[in-house]
Coordinates of C-alpha atoms in Angstrom, one line a residue:
M1 CA 110.1 94.9 82.9
V2 CA 106.5 94.7 84.3
L3 CA 105.2 96.6 87.1
V4 CA 102.6 95.0 89.3
S5 CA 100.5 97.0 91.4
H6 CA 97.4 97.1 93.1
S7 CA 96.9 100.6 91.5
K8 CA 96.8 101.4 88.0
A9 CA 97.6 104.9 88.4
V10 CA 101.1 103.8 91.0
A11 CA 102.1 101.2 88.2
E12 CA 101.5 103.7 84.9
S13 CA 103.3 106.2 86.6
T14 CA 106.2 104.3 88.2
A15 CA 106.8 103.0 84.3
A16 CA 106.8 106.8 83.0
L17 CA 109.3 107.4 85.8
A18 CA 111.6 104.8 85.1
K19 CA 111.6 105.6 81.4
A20 CA 112.0 109.0 81.7
L21 CA 114.9 108.5 83.8
F22 CA 116.8 106.4 81.2
G23 CA 117.5 109.6 79.4
A24 CA 118.2 109.6 75.7
G25 CA 117.6 106.4 73.6
D26 CA 114.9 104.1 73.5
P27 CA 114.3 102.4 77.0
A28 CA 113.6 98.3 77.6
P29 CA 110.2 97.5 77.3
V30 CA 108.4 98.4 80.6
T31 CA 104.6 97.4 81.0
P32 CA 102.3 98.3 83.9
A33 CA 99.9 95.8 85.2
G34 CA 98.4 97.7 87.7
G35 CA 94.7 97.6 89.5
L36 CA 91.9 95.4 88.0
P37 CA 90.4 95.3 84.2
D38 CA 87.8 97.6 85.4
G39 CA 89.8 100.2 86.7
G40 CA 89.4 99.2 90.2
V41 CA 92.3 98.6 93.1
G42 CA 93.6 95.3 93.3
T43 CA 95.2 92.5 91.3
S44 CA 94.6 90.8 87.8
A45 CA 96.4 87.7 86.8
E46 CA 95.1 88.4 83.3
L47 CA 96.7 91.7 83.2
V48 CA 99.9 90.1 84.4
R49 CA 99.7 87.5 81.7
R50 CA 99.3 90.1 79.1
A51 CA 101.8 92.5 80.4
V52 CA 104.9 89.7 80.4
A53 CA 103.5 88.7 76.7
R54 CA 104.1 92.5 75.6
V55 CA 107.5 92.9 77.2
D56 CA 109.2 89.4 76.7
E57 CA 111.2 89.4 73.7
G58 CA 112.7 85.8 74.3
A59 CA 115.2 87.2 77.0
G60 CA 112.8 86.5 79.8
A61 CA 111.1 89.3 81.9
V62 CA 111.4 90.4 85.5
V63 CA 108.3 91.3 87.3
L64 CA 108.6 93.8 90.0
C65 CA 105.5 93.6 92.3
D66 CA 104.5 96.2 95.2
M67 CA 103.1 94.0 98.0
G68 CA 100.8 91.3 99.1
S69 CA 98.4 89.8 96.4
A70 CA 100.3 91.3 93.5
V71 CA 103.3 88.9 94.8
L72 CA 101.1 86.1 95.7
T73 CA 99.3 86.2 91.9
V74 CA 102.8 86.5 90.2
K75 CA 104.1 83.4 92.1
E76 CA 100.9 81.6 91.3
L77 CA 101.3 82.2 87.4
L78 CA 104.9 81.3 87.7
D79 CA 104.2 77.7 90.0
A80 CA 101.7 77.3 87.0
G81 CA 104.2 77.9 84.5
E82 CA 102.3 80.6 82.7
L83 CA 105.0 83.2 82.4
G84 CA 107.6 81.6 80.7
D85 CA 111.2 82.3 82.0
T86 CA 110.0 85.5 84.2
R87 CA 111.5 86.4 87.5
I88 CA 110.4 88.3 90.4
A89 CA 112.4 91.0 91.8
D90 CA 112.6 91.5 95.5
A91 CA 113.4 95.2 95.4
P92 CA 111.6 98.6 96.5
F93 CA 109.0 99.5 93.6
V94 CA 109.9 102.7 92.3
E95 CA 113.9 102.2 92.8
G96 CA 113.8 98.7 91.7
A97 CA 111.5 99.7 88.5
V98 CA 114.3 102.5 87.7
A99 CA 117.4 100.1 88.1
A100 CA 115.7 97.3 86.3
V101 CA 114.6 99.8 83.1
V102 CA 118.1 101.6 83.0
T103 CA 119.9 98.2 83.1
A104 CA 118.0 96.6 80.5
S105 CA 118.1 99.6 78.2
V106 CA 121.9 99.5 78.1
G107 CA 121.7 95.9 77.2
G108 CA 121.6 94.1 80.4
D109 CA 120.4 90.5 80.4
L110 CA 118.1 88.7 82.9
A111 CA 120.9 88.5 85.6
A112 CA 122.1 92.2 85.3
V113 CA 118.5 93.1 85.8
L114 CA 118.2 91.3 88.8
A115 CA 121.4 92.1 90.4
A116 CA 120.5 95.9 89.8
T117 CA 117.2 95.3 91.4
D118 CA 118.9 93.5 94.5
D119 CA 121.3 96.8 94.6
A120 CA 118.4 98.8 94.5
R121 CA 116.9 97.2 97.7
T122 CA 120.1 97.5 99.6
Y123 CA 120.7 101.2 98.5
R124 CA 121.2 103.5 101.7
K125 CA 119.6 107.2 101.6
L126 CA 121.5 108.3 104.5

């Protein structure tokens, strides 16, 4: 799982929350790719490439983006064939991250992880 946010702090804290909510055991790889290399707010294609390379263990990777240029950057990298077997999840950032990490951590494959993020997108709170 790669978390692409305009903010380094948001990506890092969401990754930490998703791993913490998994509970006991080792969570699946989740890597934040937030902000710009200089620490500023924005989206970096290079940080996304590195993050996908870190988490892809041969089964593919799921990327969750916060909005706007984060989505556009990942789509451009996918269209250019730079991210291998990577998919964008269409889900809310925090809920989708938790669903993806928990599902992958219990052995879910790429399809199961994407299904879990899809469920997170439709989960109603009231």
